[in-house]
């Protein structure tokens, strides 16, 4: 973060290979993840490099549970649109393997 000049995590949540979702900015604070989308989107970052391999099943399940939680609690509309970071910004994020996977998820 320091080398980029950032002073905090910009994502709403981070998902670990341990199967946990970690709160960054959370549901109630505007993110700082994607120019033009910070005020209208929640962003989840998977911790790791997923260019060639997918996150493990625990991480994938945690991300799906996080989306379900957001919908159930009214933080995410049931008609949400799911996108990968690269769909809205010039970045390789979330990695090719993970990007190919999330394109198969509901609401992509």
Short mmCIF file of C-alpha atoms in Angstrom, two decimals:
data_model
loop_
_atom_site.label_atom_id
_atom_site.label_comp_id
_atom_site.label_asym_id
_atom_site.label_seq_id
_atom_site.Cartn_x
_atom_site.Cartn_y
_atom_site.Cartn_z
CA UNK A 1 0.00 0.00 0.00
CA UNK A 2 2.77 2.41 0.88
CA UNK A 3 4.49 2.12 -2.50
CA UNK A 4 1.21 2.99 -4.23
CA UNK A 5 0.48 5.93 -1.94
CA UNK A 6 -2.63 4.26 -0.52
CA UNK A 7 -3.50 4.69 3.13
CA UNK A 8 -5.99 1.83 3.57
CA UNK A 9 -7.59 -1.20 1.92
CA UNK A 10 -9.97 -0.04 -0.79
CA UNK A 11 -11.93 -3.27 -1.14
CA UNK A 12 -15.13 -3.96 0.75
CA UNK A 13 -13.99 -7.48 1.62
CA UNK A 14 -11.07 -9.84 1.08
CA UNK A 15 -11.42 -13.61 0.77
CA UNK A 16 -8.70 -15.94 2.02
CA UNK A 17 -7.78 -19.49 1.15
CA UNK A 18 -8.68 -20.34 4.75
CA UNK A 19 -12.35 -19.92 3.81
CA UNK A 20 -12.83 -16.66 5.68
CA UNK A 21 -14.10 -13.35 4.38
CA UNK A 22 -12.26 -10.41 5.94
CA UNK A 23 -13.82 -7.00 6.24
CA UNK A 24 -12.01 -4.19 4.50
CA UNK A 25 -14.33 -1.21 4.16
CA UNK A 26 -17.36 -3.43 4.76
CA UNK A 27 -20.92 -2.82 3.65
CA UNK A 28 -21.39 0.69 4.99
CA UNK A 29 -18.32 2.63 3.84
CA UNK A 30 -17.69 3.63 0.22
CA UNK A 31 -14.86 1.66 -1.31
CA UNK A 32 -11.78 2.94 -3.09
CA UNK A 33 -11.31 0.09 -5.53
CA UNK A 34 -12.42 1.13 -9.02
CA UNK A 35 -12.68 4.67 -10.37
CA UNK A 36 -16.26 5.34 -11.41
CA UNK A 37 -17.68 2.42 -9.43
CA UNK A 38 -16.72 3.13 -5.82
CA UNK A 39 -20.05 4.71 -4.95
CA UNK A 40 -22.21 2.07 -6.64
CA UNK A 41 -20.41 -1.22 -6.02
CA UNK A 42 -18.97 -3.48 -3.37
CA UNK A 43 -15.66 -5.09 -4.25
CA UNK A 44 -14.31 -8.44 -3.10
CA UNK A 45 -10.65 -9.32 -3.53
CA UNK A 46 -9.41 -12.90 -3.42
CA UNK A 47 -6.02 -12.97 -1.72
CA UNK A 48 -3.46 -14.63 -4.00
CA UNK A 49 -2.50 -14.90 -7.65
CA UNK A 50 -5.13 -16.60 -9.79
CA UNK A 51 -3.72 -16.29 -13.28
CA UNK A 52 -3.17 -20.03 -13.72
CA UNK A 53 -5.07 -21.67 -10.85
CA UNK A 54 -8.38 -21.08 -9.12
CA UNK A 55 -8.70 -20.26 -5.45
CA UNK A 56 -9.47 -23.35 -3.37
CA UNK A 57 -13.05 -24.42 -2.76
CA UNK A 58 -13.14 -22.89 0.71
CA UNK A 59 -12.37 -19.46 -0.76
CA UNK A 60 -14.89 -19.88 -3.56
CA UNK A 61 -17.58 -20.92 -1.06
CA UNK A 62 -16.74 -17.94 1.18
CA UNK A 63 -17.15 -15.52 -1.73
CA UNK A 64 -20.50 -17.03 -2.69
CA UNK A 65 -21.63 -16.89 0.95
CA UNK A 66 -20.58 -13.25 1.14
CA UNK A 67 -22.68 -12.38 -1.91
CA UNK A 68 -25.63 -14.32 -0.47
CA UNK A 69 -25.23 -12.50 2.85
CA UNK A 70 -25.19 -9.12 1.12
CA UNK A 71 -28.38 -9.95 -0.75
CA UNK A 72 -30.12 -11.36 2.34
CA UNK A 73 -29.24 -8.29 4.41
CA UNK A 74 -30.20 -5.81 1.70
CA UNK A 75 -26.71 -4.51 0.92
CA UNK A 76 -26.79 -6.04 -2.56
CA UNK A 77 -29.86 -6.08 -4.82
CA UNK A 78 -31.06 -9.53 -5.82
CA UNK A 79 -30.70 -8.35 -9.43
CA UNK A 80 -27.05 -7.36 -8.93
CA UNK A 81 -24.60 -7.43 -11.81
CA UNK A 82 -21.37 -9.32 -11.14
CA UNK A 83 -18.22 -8.16 -12.88
CA UNK A 84 -14.51 -8.85 -12.67
CA UNK A 85 -12.20 -5.94 -11.97
CA UNK A 86 -10.85 -6.12 -15.52
CA UNK A 87 -14.34 -5.56 -16.90
CA UNK A 88 -14.33 -2.00 -15.60
CA UNK A 89 -10.64 -1.08 -15.23
CA UNK A 90 -7.33 -1.62 -17.01
CA UNK A 91 -6.00 -4.46 -14.87
CA UNK A 92 -5.23 -8.18 -15.00
CA UNK A 93 -7.21 -8.61 -11.78
CA UNK A 94 -8.67 -11.05 -10.76
CA UNK A 95 -6.33 -13.32 -12.78
CA UNK A 96 -7.34 -15.29 -15.86
CA UNK A 97 -8.34 -18.53 -14.13
CA UNK A 98 -10.55 -16.77 -11.58
CA UNK A 99 -11.96 -14.43 -14.22
CA UNK A 100 -12.98 -17.38 -16.38
CA UNK A 101 -14.69 -18.94 -13.35
CA UNK A 102 -16.67 -15.91 -12.20
CA UNK A 103 -18.03 -15.47 -15.71
CA UNK A 104 -19.97 -18.71 -15.04
CA UNK A 105 -21.51 -17.42 -11.77
CA UNK A 106 -25.06 -16.16 -11.43
CA UNK A 107 -25.64 -12.54 -12.44
CA UNK A 108 -22.48 -12.23 -14.55
#
